[in-house]
Coordinates of C-alpha atoms in Angstrom, one line a residue:
Chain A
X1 CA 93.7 -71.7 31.2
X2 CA 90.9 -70.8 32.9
X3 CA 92.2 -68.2 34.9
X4 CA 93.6 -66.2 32.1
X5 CA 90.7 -66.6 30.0
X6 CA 88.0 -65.9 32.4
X7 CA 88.2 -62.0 31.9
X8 CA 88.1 -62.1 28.5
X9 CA 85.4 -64.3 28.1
X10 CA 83.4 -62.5 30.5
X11 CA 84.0 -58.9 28.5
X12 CA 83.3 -61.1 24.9
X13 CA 80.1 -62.4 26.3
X14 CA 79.0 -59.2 27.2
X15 CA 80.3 -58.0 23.9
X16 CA 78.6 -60.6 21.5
X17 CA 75.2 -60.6 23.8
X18 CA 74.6 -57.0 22.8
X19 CA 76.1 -57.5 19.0
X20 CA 73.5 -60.0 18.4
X21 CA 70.3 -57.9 18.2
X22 CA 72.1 -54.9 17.2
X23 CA 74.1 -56.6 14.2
X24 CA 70.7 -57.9 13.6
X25 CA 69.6 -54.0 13.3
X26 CA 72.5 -53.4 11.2
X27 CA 71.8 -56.2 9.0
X28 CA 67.9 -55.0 8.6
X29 CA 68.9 -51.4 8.1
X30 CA 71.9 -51.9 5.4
X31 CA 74.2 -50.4 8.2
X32 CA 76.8 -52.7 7.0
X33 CA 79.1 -49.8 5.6
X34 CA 77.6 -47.3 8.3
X35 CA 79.3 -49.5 11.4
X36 CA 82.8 -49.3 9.4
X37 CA 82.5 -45.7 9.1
X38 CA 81.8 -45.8 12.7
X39 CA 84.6 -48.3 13.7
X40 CA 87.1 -45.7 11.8
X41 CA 86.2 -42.7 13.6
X42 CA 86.3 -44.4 16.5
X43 CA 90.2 -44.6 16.3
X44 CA 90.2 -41.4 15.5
X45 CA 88.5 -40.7 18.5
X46 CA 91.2 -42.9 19.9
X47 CA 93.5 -40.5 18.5
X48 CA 92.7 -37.8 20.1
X49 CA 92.1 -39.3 22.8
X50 CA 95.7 -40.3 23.3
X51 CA 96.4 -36.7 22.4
X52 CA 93.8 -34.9 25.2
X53 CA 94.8 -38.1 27.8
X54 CA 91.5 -38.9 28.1
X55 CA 89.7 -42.4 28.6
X56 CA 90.0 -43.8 25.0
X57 CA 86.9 -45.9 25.3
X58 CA 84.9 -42.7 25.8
X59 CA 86.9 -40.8 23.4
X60 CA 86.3 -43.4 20.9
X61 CA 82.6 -42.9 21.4
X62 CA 82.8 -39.9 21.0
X63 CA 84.6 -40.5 17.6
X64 CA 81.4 -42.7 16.7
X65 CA 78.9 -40.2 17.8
X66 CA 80.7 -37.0 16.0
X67 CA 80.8 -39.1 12.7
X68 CA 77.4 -40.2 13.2
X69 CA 76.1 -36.5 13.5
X70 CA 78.3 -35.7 10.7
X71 CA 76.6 -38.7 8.4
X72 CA 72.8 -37.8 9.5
X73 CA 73.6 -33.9 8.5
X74 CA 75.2 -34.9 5.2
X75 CA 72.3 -37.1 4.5
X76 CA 69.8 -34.0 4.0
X77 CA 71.5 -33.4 0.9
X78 CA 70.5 -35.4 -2.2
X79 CA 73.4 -35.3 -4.2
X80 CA 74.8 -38.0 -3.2
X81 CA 73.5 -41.3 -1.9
X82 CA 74.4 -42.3 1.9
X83 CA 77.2 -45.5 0.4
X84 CA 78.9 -42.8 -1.4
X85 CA 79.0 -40.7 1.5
X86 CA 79.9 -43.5 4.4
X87 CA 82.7 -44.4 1.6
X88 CA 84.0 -41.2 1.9
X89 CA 83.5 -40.7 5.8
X90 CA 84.7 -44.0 6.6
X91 CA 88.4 -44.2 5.3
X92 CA 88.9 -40.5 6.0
X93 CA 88.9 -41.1 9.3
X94 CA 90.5 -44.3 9.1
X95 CA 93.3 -42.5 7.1
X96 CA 93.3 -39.6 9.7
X97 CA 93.4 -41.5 12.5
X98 CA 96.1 -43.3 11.3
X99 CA 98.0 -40.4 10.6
X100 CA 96.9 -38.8 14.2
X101 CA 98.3 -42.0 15.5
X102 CA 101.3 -42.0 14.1
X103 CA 101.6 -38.2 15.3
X104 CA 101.5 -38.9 18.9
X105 CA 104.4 -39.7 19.6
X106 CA 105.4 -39.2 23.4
X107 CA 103.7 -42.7 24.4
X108 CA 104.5 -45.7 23.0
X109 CA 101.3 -46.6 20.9
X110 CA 100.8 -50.0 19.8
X111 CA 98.6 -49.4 16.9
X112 CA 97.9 -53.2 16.1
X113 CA 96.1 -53.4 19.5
X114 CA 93.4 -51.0 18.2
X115 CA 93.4 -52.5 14.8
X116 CA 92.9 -55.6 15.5
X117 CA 92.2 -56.3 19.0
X118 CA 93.6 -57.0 22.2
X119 CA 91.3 -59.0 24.1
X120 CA 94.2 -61.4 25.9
X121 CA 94.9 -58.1 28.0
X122 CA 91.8 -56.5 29.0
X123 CA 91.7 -54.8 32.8
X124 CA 89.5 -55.8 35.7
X125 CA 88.0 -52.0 35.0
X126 CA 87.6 -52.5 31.3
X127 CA 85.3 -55.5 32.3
X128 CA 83.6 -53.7 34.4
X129 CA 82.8 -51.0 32.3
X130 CA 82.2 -53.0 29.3
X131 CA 79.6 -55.1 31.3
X132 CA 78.0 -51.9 32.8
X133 CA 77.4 -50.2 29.0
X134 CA 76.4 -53.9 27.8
X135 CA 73.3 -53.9 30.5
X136 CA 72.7 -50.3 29.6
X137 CA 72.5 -51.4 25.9
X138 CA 70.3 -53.9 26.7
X139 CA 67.7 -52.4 28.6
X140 CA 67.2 -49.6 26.1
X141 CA 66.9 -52.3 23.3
X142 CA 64.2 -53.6 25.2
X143 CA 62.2 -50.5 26.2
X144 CA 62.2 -49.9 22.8
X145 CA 62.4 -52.8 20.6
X146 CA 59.1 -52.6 19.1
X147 CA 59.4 -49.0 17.6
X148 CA 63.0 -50.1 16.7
X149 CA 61.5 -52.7 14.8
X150 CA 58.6 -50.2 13.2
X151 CA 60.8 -47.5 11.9
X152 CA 63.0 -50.4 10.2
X153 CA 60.6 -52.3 8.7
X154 CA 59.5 -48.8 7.4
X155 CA 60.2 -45.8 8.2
X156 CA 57.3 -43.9 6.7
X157 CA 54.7 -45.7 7.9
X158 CA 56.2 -45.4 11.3
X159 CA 56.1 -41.8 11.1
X160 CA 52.6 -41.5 9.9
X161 CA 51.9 -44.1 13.0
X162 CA 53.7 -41.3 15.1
X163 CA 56.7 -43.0 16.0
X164 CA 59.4 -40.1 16.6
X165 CA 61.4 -41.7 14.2
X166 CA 64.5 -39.5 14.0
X167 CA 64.7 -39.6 17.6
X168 CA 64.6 -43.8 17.3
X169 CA 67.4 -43.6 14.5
X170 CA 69.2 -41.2 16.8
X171 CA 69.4 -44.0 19.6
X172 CA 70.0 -46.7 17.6
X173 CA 72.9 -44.5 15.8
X174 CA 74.0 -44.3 20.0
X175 CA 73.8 -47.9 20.7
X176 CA 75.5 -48.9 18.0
X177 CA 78.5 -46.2 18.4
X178 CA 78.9 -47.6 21.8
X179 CA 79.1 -51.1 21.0
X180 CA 81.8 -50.4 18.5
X181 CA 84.0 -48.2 20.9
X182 CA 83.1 -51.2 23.6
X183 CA 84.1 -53.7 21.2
X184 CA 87.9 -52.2 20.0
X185 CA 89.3 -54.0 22.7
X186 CA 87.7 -57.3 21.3
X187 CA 88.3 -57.7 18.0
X188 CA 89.9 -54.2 16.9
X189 CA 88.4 -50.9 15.0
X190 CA 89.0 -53.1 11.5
X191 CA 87.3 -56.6 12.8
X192 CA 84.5 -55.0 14.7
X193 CA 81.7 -54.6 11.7
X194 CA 82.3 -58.7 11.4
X195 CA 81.6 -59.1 15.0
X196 CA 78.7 -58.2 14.7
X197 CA 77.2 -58.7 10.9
X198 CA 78.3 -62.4 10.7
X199 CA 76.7 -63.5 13.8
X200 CA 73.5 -62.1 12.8
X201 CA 73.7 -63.2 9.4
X202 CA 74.5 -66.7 10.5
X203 CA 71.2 -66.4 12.7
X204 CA 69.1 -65.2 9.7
X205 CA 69.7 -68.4 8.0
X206 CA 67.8 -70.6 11.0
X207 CA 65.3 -67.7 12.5
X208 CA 61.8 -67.4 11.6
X209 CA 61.2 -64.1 13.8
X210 CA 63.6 -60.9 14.5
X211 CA 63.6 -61.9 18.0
X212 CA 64.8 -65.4 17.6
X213 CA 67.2 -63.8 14.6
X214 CA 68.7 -61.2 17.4
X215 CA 69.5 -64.4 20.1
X216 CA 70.1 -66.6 17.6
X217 CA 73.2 -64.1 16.9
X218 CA 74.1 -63.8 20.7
X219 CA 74.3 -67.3 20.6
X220 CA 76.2 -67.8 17.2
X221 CA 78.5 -64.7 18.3
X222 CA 79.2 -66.9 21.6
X223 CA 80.4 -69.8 20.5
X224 CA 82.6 -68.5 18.0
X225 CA 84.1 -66.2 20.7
X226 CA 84.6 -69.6 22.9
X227 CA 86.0 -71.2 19.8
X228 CA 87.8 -68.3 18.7
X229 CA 89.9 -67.8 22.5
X230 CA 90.3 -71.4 22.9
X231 CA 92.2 -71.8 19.6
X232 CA 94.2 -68.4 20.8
X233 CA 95.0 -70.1 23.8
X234 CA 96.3 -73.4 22.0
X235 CA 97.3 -72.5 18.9
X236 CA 98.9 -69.0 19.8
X237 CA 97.2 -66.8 16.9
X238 CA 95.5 -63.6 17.3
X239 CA 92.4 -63.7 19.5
X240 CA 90.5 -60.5 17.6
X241 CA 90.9 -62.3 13.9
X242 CA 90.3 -66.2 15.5
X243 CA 87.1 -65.2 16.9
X244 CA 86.1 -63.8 13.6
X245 CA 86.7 -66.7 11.9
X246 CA 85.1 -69.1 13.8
X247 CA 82.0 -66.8 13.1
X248 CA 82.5 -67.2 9.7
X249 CA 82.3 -70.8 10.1
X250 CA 79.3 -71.1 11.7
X251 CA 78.1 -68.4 9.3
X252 CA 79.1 -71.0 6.2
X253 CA 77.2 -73.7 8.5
X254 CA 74.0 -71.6 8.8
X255 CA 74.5 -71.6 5.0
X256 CA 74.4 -75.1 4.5
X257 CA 71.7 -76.2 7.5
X258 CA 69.5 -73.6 5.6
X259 CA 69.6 -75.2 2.1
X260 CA 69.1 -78.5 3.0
X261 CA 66.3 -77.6 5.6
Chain B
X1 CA 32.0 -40.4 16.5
X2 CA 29.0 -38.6 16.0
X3 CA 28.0 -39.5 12.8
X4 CA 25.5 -36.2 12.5
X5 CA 28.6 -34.1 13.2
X6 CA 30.7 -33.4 10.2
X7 CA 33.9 -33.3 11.9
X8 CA 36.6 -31.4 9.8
X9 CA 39.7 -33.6 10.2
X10 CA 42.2 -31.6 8.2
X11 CA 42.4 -28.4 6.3
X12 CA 45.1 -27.5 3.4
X13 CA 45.4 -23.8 3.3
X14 CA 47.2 -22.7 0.0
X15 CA 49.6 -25.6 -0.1
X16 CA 52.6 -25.1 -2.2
X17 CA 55.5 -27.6 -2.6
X18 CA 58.8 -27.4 -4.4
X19 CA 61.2 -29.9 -4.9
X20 CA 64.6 -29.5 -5.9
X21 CA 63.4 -25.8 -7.1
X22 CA 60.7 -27.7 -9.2
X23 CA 57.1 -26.8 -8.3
X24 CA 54.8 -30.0 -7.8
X25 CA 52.2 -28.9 -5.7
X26 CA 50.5 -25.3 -6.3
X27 CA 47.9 -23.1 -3.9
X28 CA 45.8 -26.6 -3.1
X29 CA 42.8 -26.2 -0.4
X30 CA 41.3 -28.9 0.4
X31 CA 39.3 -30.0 3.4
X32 CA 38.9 -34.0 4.6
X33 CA 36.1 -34.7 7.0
X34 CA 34.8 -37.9 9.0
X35 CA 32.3 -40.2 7.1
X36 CA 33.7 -38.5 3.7
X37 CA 35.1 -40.1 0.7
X38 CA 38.0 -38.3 -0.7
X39 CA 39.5 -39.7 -4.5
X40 CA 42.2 -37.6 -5.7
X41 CA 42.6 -38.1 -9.3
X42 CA 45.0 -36.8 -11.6
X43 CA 47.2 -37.7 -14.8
X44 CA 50.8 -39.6 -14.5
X45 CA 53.1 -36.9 -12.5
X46 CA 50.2 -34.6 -10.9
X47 CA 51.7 -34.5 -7.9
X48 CA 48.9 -37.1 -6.5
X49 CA 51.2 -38.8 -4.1
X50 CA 52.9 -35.7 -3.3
X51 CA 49.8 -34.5 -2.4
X52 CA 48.8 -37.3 0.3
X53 CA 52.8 -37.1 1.6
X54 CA 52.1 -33.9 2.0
X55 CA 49.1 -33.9 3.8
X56 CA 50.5 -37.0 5.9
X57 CA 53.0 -35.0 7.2
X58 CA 55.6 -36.6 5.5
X59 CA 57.1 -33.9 3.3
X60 CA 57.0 -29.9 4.4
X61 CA 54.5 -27.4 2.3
X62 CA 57.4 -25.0 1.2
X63 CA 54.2 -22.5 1.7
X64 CA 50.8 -22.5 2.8
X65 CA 49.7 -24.7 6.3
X66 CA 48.3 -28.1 6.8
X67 CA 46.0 -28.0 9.9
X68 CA 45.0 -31.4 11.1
X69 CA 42.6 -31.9 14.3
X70 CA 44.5 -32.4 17.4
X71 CA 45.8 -36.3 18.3
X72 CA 44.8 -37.1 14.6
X73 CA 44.7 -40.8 14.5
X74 CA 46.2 -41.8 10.6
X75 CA 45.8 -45.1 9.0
X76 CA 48.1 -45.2 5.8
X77 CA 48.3 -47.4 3.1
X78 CA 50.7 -46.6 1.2
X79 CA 51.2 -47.7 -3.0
X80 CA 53.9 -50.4 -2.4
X81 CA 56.1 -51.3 0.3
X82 CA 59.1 -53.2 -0.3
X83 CA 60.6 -55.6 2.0
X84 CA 64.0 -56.4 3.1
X85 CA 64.6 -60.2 3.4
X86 CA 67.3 -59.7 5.9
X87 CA 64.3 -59.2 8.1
X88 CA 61.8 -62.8 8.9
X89 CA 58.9 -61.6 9.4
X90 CA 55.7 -63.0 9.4
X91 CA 52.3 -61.1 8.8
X92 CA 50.8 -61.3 12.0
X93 CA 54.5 -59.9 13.3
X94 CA 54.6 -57.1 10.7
X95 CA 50.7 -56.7 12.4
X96 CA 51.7 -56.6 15.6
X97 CA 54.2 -54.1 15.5
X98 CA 51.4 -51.8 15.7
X99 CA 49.0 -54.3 18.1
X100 CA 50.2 -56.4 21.0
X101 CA 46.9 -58.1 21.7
X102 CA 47.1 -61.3 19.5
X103 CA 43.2 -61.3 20.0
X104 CA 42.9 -57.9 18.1
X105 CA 45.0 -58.8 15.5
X106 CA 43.5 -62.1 14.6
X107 CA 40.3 -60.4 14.8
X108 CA 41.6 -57.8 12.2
X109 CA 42.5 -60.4 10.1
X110 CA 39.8 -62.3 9.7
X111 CA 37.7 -58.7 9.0
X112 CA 39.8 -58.5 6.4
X113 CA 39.4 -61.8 5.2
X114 CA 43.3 -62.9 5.7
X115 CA 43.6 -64.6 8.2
X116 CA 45.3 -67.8 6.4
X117 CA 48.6 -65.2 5.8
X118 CA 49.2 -64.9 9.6
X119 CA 51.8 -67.1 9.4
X120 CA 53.9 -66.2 5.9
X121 CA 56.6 -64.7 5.4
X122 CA 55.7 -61.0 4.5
X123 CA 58.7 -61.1 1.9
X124 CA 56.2 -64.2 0.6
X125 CA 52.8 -62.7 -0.3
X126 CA 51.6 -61.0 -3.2
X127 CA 50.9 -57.8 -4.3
X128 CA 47.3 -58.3 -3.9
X129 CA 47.7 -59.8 -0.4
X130 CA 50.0 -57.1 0.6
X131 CA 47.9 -54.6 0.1
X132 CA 45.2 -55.9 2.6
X133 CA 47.8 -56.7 4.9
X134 CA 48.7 -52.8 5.0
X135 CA 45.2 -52.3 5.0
X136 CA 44.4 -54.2 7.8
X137 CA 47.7 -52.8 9.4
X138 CA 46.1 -49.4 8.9
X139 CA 43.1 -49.8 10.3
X140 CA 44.3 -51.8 13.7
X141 CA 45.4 -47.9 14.8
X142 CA 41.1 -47.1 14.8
X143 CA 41.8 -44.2 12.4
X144 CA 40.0 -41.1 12.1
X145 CA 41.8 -40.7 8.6
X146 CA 42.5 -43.6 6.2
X147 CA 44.8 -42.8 3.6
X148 CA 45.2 -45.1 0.8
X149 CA 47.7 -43.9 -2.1
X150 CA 46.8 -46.3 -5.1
X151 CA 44.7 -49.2 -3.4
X152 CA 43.5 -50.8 -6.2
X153 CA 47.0 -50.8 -8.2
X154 CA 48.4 -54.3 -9.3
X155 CA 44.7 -55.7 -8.3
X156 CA 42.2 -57.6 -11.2
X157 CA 39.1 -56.1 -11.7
X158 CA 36.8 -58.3 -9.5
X159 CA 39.3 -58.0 -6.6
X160 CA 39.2 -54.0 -7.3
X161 CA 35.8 -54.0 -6.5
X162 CA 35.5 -56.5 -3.8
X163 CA 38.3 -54.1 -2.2
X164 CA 36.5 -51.0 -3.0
X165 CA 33.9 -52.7 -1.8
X166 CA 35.5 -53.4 1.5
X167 CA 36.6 -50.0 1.6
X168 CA 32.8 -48.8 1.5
X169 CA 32.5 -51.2 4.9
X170 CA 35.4 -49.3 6.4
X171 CA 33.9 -46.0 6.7
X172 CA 30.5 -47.5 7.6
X173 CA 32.3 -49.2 10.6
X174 CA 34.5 -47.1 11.7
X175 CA 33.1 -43.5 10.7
X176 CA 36.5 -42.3 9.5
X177 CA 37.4 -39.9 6.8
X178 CA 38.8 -41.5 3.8
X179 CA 41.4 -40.0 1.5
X180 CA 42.2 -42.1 -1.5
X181 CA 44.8 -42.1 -4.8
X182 CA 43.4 -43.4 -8.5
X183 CA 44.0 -43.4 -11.6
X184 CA 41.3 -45.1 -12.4
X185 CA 38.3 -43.0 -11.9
X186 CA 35.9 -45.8 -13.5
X187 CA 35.2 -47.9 -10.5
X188 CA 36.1 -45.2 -7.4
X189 CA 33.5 -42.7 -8.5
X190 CA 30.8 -45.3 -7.4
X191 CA 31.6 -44.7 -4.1
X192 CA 33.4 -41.5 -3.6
X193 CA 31.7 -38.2 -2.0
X194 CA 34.1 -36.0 -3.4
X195 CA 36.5 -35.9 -6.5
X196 CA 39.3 -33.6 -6.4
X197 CA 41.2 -33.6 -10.0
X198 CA 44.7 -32.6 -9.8
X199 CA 47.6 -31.4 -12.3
X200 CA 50.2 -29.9 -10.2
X201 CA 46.7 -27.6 -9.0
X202 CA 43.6 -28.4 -8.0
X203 CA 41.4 -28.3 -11.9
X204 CA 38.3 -28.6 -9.9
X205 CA 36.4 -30.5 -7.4
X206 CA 33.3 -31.5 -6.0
X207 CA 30.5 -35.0 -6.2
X208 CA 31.5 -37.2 -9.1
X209 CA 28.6 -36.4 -11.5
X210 CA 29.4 -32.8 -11.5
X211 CA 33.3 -33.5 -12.0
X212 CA 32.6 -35.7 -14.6
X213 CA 30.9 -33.2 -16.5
X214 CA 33.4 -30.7 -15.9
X215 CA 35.0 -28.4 -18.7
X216 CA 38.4 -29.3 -16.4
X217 CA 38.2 -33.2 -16.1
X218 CA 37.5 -33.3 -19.5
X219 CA 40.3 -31.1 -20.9
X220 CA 42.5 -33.4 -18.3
X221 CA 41.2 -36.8 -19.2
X222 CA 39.7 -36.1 -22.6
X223 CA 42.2 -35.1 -24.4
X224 CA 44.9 -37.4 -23.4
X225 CA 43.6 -39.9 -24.8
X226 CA 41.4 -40.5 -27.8
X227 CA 39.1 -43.3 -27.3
X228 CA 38.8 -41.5 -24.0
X229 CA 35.1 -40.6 -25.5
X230 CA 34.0 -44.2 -24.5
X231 CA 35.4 -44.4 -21.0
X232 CA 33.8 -40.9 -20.4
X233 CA 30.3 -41.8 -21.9
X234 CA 31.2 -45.1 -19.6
X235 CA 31.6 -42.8 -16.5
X236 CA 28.4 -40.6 -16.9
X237 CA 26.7 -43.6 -16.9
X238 CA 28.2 -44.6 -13.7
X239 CA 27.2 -40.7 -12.5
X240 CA 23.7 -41.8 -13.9
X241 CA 23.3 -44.9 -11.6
X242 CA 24.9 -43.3 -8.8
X243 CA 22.2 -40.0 -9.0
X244 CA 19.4 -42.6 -8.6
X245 CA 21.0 -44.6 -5.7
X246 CA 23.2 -43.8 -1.8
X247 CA 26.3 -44.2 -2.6
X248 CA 27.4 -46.5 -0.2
X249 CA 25.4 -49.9 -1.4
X250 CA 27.1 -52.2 -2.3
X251 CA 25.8 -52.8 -6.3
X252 CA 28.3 -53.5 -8.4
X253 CA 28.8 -50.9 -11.0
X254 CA 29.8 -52.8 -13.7
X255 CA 26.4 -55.1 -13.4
X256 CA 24.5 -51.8 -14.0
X257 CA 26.0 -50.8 -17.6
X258 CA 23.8 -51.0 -20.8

């Protein structure tokens, strides 16, 4: 067992490591909606990325980022409010790169592998590169965790503090585009907001600080990935949806440990 | 910090700002110094917090320049602040995202006379003790400039003067300009250098016993409402106690009314 699961557990630690303080950000920010949006456009960065033959995990980012941009200039209008807008984003491209998918149709595409995961089959190389962009992820959290932290507790006073806060919203938008195009191979483009919103939830319940909240989730997101392959192993289901679930678990858990603490 | 120097920490030059095609903010000049006072006051929808946005940097003049001294230091206190409670965080974390030394924050603390809060939830306090935790927030960045929009809002009278009060202590200590919101211009004028009285422009401005016995202020105030009379006599007497004393003791101006 070990053997085949050793890869995959290596690319979902790294995976679940960084979701933890980043779901956390997510979760502080209201981002909830904002990572879907971003999870769509990444397949249809996939998409096109198929199309071009280029590396799909950059091409997804690249999805991420374009939609990102796309959000932050659409938010200087006041018309309409920012769920609205992610609403709209967000299944457009789902819907486009569905239909972009469907149009490529020279390869053999298996479409549920980006919908839903295909963690059982990553490459040596994907590991590699999925551990390389984890550190990377990391150490910019770290460097700038505190201002992080300042422009979401508020953005204004952060500003007035001198915090170059659209640069800071910029690089978290990054971070968290890359995790999401890192994380398609997981759990898939419609499973990846879960991944990382219910292990940080789950930590909310039992943390006291936002840094114990942020490894609490690392932790949480951890065990549910161990729980999640093992029964995927054992009970042959989906890895991508198993893993999920066993968050959601310990998410109902955190409920219950909270009330009666 | 020379306190013989009056520093010039920011200058409005013909300020104008439209929102949304909708004027708020028309042809204000106004100058904020070190060891100065400031109150802005003004009627519901003046444009007062526009104003101190404005001048923080926070929305663009859509004319007219905001000049502030180079490496400007800014404490701001802003009206309210709301909370997520996705986020747990206690009041000496919210505190520290602007101090790492643990020493200088618990020292801040207890100058502010909090320091039991260190440990709640910021989600957890009240109004009143949120607005000396922003306070004290503001002043662990040593500002040259402390901007407080409302400070006294959602605070009973006794703890509107032991903050104003406090306030008074502030500039003494730290020798920084002070730019402050109110609506209530019964308690600030005991304190304040200079009154500016807004309504979309600047009416008129200049010390509190002048303002108060301005044609302006009085069409502003007096007339909107009509037992207005009594707070007004009630304010020149305040301008009366204030003529004969500094303006920065610490009597409390409601012991000193007939």
């Amino acid at each position: 067992m070990i053997e085949l699961l050793l890869l995959p557990i290596v690319a979902g630690l790294a995976i679940v490591t960084v979701a933890g303080p980043l779901g956390s950000f997510i979760i502080w920010r209201r981002m909830a909606y904002f990572g879907d949006a971003l999870a769509h456009s990444a397949l249809l960065g996939v998409a096109l990325g198929l199309w071009l033959t280029i590396n799909l995990a950059v091409a997804a980012t690249v999805g991420c980022v374009l939609i990102g941009a796309m959000l932050t200039l659409l938010q200087r209008q006041h018309r309409l409010e920012t769920d609205s807008l992610l609403g709209i984003l967000s299944h457009t491209c789902l819907s486009l790169g569905l239909i972009a998918v469907s149009l490529v149709d020279n390869i053999h595409v298996d479409l549920m592998a980006f919908l839903f995961g295909d963690i059982l089959s990553v490459t040596d190389e994907e590991v590699i590169g999925i551990l390389a962009c984890s550190l990377v992820i990391v150490v910019v959290l770290m460097l700038l965790w505190r201002p992080l932290l300042s422009i979401t507790v508020d953005e204004e006073l952060a500003k007035v503090e001198g915090l170059p806060v659209e640069y800071l919203r910029l690089t978290l938008m990054l971070l968290i585009a890359l995790i999401i195009a890192l994380s398609m191979k997981v759990v898939g483009v419609l499973l990846i907001t879960s991944l990382l919103i219910i292990p940080a939830a789950a930590a909310r319940n039992l943390a006291k600080s936002p840094e114990t909240m942020a490894i609490f989730a690392s932790v949480i997101g951890f065990i549910g990935l161990l729980l999640g392959l093992t029964a995927s192993y054992y009970v042959d289901i989906p890895a991508g949806p198993a893993v999920v679930a066993c968050c959601a678990v310990m998410f109902a858990l955190s409920l219950l440990s909270h009330r009666s603490s | 910090m020379n306190m013989f120097m009056s520093d010039l920490l920011l200058r409005a030059n013909n300020v104008s700002v439209k929102i949304d095609q909708t004027e708020i903010l028309r042809d204000i000049n106004l100058t904020l110094s070190r060891n100065e006072i400031v109150t802005v006051i003004g009627p519901n929808g003046a444009g007062k917090t526009t104003l101190v946005r404005t001048l923080l940097g926070l929305i663009n003049p859509s004319s007219g320049a905001i000049h502030r001294l180079e490496s400007l230091q800014i404490g701001y206190m802003p009206q309210k602040l709301s909370f997520d409670t996705t986020i747990p965080l206690t009041v000496g974390r919210f505190l520290s995202l602007v101090e790492k030394n643990k020493t200088v924050v618990s020292k801040a603390l207890a100058e502010i006379n909090i320091t039991h809060l260190s440990d709640a939830p910021i989600q957890a306090i009240s109004g009143g003790e949120l607005q000396r935790v922003l306070l004290t927030r503001a002043l662990l960045k040593t500002p040259d400039l402390l901007v407080l929009d409302e400070p006294v809002q959602g605070v009973d009278i006794s703890g509107q003067t032991e903050l104003y009060e406090l306030i008074a202590d502030i500039k003494d200590h730290y020798h920084c300009g002070i730019l402050m919101i109110s609506h209530d211009l019964h308690l600030v004028m005991a304190k304040t250098d200079k009154v500016v009285c807004l309504n979309q422009h600047i009416c008129c401005q200049g010390h509190p016993e002048n303002i108060s016995n301005h044609p302006a202020y009085r069409e502003l105030f007096g007339d909107h409402h009509t037992p207005s009379i009594a707070i007004y006599t009630h304010h020149h007497d305040h301008s009366h106690d204030l003529s004969g004393s500094v303006v920065n003791t610490t009597t409390h101006p409601t012991a000193n009314n007939d």
